[in-house]
Short mmCIF file of C-alpha atoms in Angstrom, two decimals:
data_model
loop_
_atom_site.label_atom_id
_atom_site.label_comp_id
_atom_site.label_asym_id
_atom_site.label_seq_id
_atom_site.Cartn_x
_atom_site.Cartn_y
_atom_site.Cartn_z
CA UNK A 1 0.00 0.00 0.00
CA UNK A 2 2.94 1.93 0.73
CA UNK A 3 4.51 1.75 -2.73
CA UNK A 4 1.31 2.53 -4.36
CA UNK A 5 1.35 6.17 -3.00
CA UNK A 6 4.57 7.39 -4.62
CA UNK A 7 3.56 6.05 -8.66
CA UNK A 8 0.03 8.03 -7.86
CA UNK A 9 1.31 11.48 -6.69
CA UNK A 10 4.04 10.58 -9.75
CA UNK A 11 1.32 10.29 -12.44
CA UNK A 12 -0.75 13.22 -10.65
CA UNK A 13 2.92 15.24 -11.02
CA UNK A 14 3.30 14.07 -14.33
CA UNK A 15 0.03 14.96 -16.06
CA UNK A 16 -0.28 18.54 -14.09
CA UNK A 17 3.29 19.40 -16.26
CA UNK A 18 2.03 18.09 -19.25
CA UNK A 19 -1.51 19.84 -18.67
CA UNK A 20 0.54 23.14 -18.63
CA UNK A 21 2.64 22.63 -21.36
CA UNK A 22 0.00 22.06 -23.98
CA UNK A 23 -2.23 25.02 -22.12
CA UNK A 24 1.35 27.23 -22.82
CA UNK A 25 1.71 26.21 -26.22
CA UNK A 26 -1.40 26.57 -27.58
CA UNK A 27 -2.22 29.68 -25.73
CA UNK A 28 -4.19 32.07 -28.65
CA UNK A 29 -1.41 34.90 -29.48
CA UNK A 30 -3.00 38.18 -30.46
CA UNK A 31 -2.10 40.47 -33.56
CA UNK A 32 -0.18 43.21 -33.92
CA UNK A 33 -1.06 45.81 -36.01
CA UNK A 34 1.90 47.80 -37.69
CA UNK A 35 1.26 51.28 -39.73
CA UNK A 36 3.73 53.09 -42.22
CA UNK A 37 3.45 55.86 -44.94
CA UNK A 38 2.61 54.03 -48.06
CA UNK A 39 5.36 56.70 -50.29
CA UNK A 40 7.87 58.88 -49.10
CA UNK A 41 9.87 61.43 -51.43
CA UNK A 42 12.91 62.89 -50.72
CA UNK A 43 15.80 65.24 -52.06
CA UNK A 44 19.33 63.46 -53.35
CA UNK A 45 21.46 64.03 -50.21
CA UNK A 46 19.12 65.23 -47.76
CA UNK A 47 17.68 63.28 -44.73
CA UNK A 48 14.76 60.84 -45.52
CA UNK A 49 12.46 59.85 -42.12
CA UNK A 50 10.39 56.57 -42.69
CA UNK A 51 7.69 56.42 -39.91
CA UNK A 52 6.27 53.47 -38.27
CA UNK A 53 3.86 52.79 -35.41
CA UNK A 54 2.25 49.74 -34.36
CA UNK A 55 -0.86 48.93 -32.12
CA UNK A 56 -0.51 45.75 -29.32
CA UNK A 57 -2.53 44.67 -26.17
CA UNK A 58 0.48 43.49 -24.69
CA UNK A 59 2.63 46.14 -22.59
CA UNK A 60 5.78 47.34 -24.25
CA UNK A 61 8.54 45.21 -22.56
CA UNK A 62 12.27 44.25 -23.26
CA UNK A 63 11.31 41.80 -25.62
CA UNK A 64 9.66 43.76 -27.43
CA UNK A 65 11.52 43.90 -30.96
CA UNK A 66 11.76 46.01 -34.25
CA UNK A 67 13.60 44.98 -37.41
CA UNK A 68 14.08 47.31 -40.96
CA UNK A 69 14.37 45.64 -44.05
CA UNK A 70 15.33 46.98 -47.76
CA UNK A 71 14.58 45.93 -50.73
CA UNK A 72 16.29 47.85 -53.81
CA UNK A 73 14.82 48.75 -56.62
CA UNK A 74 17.42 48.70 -58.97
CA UNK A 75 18.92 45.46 -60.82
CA UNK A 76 21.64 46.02 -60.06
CA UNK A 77 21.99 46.55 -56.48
CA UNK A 78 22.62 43.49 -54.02
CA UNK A 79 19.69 44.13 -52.39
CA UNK A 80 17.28 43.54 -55.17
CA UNK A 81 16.21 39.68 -54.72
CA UNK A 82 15.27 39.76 -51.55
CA UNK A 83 14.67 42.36 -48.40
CA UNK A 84 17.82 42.54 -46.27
CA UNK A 85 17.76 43.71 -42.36
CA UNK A 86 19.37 47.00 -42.36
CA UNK A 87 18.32 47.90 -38.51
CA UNK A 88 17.63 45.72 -35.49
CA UNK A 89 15.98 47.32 -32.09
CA UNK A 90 15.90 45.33 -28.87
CA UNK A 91 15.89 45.74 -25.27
CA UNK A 92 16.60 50.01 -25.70
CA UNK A 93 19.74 49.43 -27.93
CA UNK A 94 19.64 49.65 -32.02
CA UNK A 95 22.33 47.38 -34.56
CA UNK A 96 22.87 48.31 -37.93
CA UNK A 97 22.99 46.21 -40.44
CA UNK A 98 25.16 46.31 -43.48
CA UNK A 99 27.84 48.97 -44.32
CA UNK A 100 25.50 50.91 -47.03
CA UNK A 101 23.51 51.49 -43.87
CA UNK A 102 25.89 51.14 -40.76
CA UNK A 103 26.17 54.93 -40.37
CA UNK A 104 23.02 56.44 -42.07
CA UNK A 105 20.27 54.99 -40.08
CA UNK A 106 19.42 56.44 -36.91
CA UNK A 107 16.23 55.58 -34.20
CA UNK A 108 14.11 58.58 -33.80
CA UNK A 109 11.13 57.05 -32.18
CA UNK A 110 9.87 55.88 -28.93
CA UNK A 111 9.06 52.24 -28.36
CA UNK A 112 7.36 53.10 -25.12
CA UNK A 113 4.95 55.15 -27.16
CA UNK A 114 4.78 52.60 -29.73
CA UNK A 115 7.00 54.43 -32.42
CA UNK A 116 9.62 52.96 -34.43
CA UNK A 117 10.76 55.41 -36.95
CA UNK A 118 13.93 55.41 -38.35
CA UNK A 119 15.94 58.23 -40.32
CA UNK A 120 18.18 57.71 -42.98
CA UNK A 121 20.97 60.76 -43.79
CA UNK A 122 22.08 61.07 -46.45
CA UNK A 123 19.78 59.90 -48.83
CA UNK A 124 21.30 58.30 -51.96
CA UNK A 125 19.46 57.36 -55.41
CA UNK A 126 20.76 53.85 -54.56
CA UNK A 127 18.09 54.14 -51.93
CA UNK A 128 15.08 53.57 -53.70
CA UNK A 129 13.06 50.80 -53.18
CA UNK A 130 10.68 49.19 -49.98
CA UNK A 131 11.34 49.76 -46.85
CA UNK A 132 9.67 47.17 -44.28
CA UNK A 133 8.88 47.72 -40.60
CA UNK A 134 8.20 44.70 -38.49
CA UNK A 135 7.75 44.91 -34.82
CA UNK A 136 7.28 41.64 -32.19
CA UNK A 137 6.03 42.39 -28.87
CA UNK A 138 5.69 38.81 -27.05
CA UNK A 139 3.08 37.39 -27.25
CA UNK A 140 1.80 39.49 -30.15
CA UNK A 141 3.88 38.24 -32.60
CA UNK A 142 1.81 38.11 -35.36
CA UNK A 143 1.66 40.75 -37.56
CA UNK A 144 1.90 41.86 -41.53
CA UNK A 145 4.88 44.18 -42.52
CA UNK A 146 4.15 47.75 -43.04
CA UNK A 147 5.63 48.72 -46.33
CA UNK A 148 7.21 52.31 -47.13
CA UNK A 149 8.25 53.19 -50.92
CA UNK A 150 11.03 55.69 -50.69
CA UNK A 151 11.90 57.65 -54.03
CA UNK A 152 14.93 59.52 -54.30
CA UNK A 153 14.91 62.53 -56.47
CA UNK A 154 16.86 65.46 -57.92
CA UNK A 155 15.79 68.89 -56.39
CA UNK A 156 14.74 69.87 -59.77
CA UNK A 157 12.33 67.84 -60.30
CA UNK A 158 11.50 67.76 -56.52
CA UNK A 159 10.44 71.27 -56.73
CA UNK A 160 8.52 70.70 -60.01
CA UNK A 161 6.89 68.09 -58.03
CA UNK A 162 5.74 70.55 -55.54
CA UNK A 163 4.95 72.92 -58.17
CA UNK A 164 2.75 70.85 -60.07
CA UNK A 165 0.98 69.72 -56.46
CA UNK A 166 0.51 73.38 -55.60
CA UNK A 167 -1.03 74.51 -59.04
CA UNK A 168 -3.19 71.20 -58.94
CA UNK A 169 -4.50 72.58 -55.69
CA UNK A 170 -5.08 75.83 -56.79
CA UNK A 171 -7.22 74.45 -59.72
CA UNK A 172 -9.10 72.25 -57.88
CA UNK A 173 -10.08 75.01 -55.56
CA UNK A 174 -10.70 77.53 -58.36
CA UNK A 175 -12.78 74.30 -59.90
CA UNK A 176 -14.86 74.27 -56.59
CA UNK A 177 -15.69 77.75 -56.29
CA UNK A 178 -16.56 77.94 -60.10
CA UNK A 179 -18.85 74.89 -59.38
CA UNK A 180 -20.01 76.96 -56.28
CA UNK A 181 -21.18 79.94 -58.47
CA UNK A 182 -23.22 78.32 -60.89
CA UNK A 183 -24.92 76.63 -58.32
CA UNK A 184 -26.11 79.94 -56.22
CA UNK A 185 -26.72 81.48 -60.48
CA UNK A 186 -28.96 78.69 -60.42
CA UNK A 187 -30.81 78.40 -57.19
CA UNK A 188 -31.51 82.49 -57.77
CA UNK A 189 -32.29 81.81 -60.89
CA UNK A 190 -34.79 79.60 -59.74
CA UNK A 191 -36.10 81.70 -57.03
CA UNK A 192 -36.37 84.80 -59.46
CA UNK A 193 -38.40 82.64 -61.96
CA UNK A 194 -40.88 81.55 -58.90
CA UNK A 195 -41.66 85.31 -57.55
CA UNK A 196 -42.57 86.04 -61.10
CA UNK A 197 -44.42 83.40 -61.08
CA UNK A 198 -46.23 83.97 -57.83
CA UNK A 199 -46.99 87.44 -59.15
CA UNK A 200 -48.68 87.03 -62.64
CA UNK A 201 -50.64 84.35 -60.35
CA UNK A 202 -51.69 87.14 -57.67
CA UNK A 203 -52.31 89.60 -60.78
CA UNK A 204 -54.98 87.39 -62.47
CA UNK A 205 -56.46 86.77 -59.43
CA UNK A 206 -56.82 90.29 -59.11
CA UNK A 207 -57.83 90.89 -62.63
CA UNK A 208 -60.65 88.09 -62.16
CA UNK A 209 -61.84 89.65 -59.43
CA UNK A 210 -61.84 93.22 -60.78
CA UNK A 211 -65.18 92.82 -63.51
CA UNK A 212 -67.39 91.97 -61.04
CA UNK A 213 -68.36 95.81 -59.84
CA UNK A 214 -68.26 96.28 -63.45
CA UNK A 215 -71.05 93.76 -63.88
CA UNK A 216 -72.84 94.93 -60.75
CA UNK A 217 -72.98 98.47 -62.53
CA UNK A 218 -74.19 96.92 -65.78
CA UNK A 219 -76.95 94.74 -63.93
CA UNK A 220 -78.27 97.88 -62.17
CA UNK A 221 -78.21 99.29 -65.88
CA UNK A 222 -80.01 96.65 -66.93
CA UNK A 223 -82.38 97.27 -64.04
CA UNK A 224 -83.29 100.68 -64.25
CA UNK A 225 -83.52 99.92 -68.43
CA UNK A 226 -86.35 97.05 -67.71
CA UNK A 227 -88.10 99.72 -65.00
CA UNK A 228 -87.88 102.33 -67.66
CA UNK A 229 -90.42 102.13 -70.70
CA UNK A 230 -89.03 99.77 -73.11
CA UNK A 231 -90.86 101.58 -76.05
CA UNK A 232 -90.04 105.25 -77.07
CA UNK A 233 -92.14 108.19 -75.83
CA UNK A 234 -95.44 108.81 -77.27
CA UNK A 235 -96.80 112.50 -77.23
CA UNK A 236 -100.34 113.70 -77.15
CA UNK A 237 -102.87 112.55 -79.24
CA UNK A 238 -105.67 113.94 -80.90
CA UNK A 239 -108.99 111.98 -81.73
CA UNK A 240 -111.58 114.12 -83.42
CA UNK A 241 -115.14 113.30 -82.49
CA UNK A 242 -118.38 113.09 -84.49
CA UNK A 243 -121.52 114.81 -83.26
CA UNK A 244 -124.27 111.90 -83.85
CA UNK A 245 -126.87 114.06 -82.24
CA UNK A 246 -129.02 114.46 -85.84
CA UNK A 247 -129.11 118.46 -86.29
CA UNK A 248 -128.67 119.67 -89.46
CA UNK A 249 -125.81 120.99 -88.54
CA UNK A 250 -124.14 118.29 -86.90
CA UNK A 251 -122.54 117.12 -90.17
CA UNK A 252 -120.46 119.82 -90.54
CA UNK A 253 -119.96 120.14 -86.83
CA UNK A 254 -116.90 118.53 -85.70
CA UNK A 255 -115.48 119.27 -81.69
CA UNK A 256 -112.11 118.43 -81.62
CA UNK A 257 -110.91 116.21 -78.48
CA UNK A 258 -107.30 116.34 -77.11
CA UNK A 259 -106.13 113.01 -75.31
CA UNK A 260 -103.05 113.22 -73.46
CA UNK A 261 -101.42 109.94 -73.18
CA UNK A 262 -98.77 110.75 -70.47
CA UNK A 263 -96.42 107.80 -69.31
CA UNK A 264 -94.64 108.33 -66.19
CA UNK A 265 -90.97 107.79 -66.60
#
């Protein structure tokens, strides 16, 4: 009974430690999110800064890690197959990489504040390409590359670059205010054509209404005609009248009779 004690707490030993390895290796790992300016242009021989941030849960520690690659442009360069580390951060301290690099790239950021820009002075037209920022920060470890395109220029056409920015601008904001215009032409336009409009509207309603004293005047007219004789004025009239009385001399005897036939007005 004795012996049996020791194998038991063994197996309960043994299956606690494997219990916690599996739970430690397949514990989920978050991702990290890492942002950088998709194109960045710069003068031939001036400084070129390539900004990076990234977004974790985890708390910044000193594992926390951030690694620059390059990736030439050009044929010809030896970094054109495939990106090459050209910076490594760690634990507060920063490596360079290769000599093209070893003492042009500088750390300007702040890990702490999750900022992991570089600077590269002086810029050379050998230094066009991708530039790829990836950051670990245990356990958020995975995470896609942020990708920078850095073009090296002449100041010439640098400054026609900003030329041809500034006078784009300048159209488009001419473009706007045109646009701007027509539409207040048209929305007074609009408003004009509606007040006329509303007046002719109140002006026939006034006009409609105005005949109708006009036909009060003619209907007492036609009132005062219909009391009035509708026949013309007759003047006195004279009947003469026969004397049927048998004289002799009633024959010749004629008394003339004067009927006045008077209408009142």
């Amino acid at each position: 009974m004795e012996s049996k004690w020791p194998n038991t707490i063994r197996k309960r030993i043994l299956f606690t430690g494997f219990t916690l390895c599996v739970v430690l290796v397949t514990r989920p790992t978050s991702a990290i999110e890492i942002h950088a300016e998709s194109e960045v242009m710069v003068q031939n021989g001036t400084t070129g800064i390539l900004r990076c941030t990234f977004k974790s849960s985890e708390v910044v520690s000193s594992a926390t890690t951030v690694t620059w690659y390059f990736q030439s442009s050009h044929p010809d360069s030896q970094f054109y197959k495939s990106p090459y580390a050209i910076f490594y951060f760690t634990a507060g301290r920063g490596f360079p990489g290769p000599e093209e690099f070893k003492d042009r790239v500088q750390f300007i950021g702040d890990i702490n504040k999750r900022d992991v820009s570089i600077q590269l002075s002086p810029t050379y037209f050998s230094d066009n390409g991708t530039f790829l920022c990836d950051v670990k920060n245990p356990p958020d470890i995975i995470g896609t590359q942020a990708r920078t395109e850095l073009r090296v220029v002449l100041k010439e056409s640098y400054s026609q670059n900003n030329t041809t920015f500034i006078v784009a601008g300048v159209c488009g904001a001419l473009l706007v205010l045109v646009l701007i215009a027509v539409a207040a032409c048209i929305v007074m336009r609009v408003l004009h054509n509606r007040h006329d409009y509303e007046g002719c509207t109140s002006l026939e309603s006034v006009n409609s209404q105005a005949p109708q004293p006009r036909k009060k005047v003619e209907s007492r007219v036609e009132g005062s005609r219909s009391t009035s004789p509708s026949g013309p004025l007759q003047g006195p009239v004279i009947y003469a009248q026969l004397d049927h009385s048998g004289s002799k001399n009633s024959f010749h005897k004629m008394e003339p009779v004067v009927y006045a036939d008077i209408r009142k007005n």
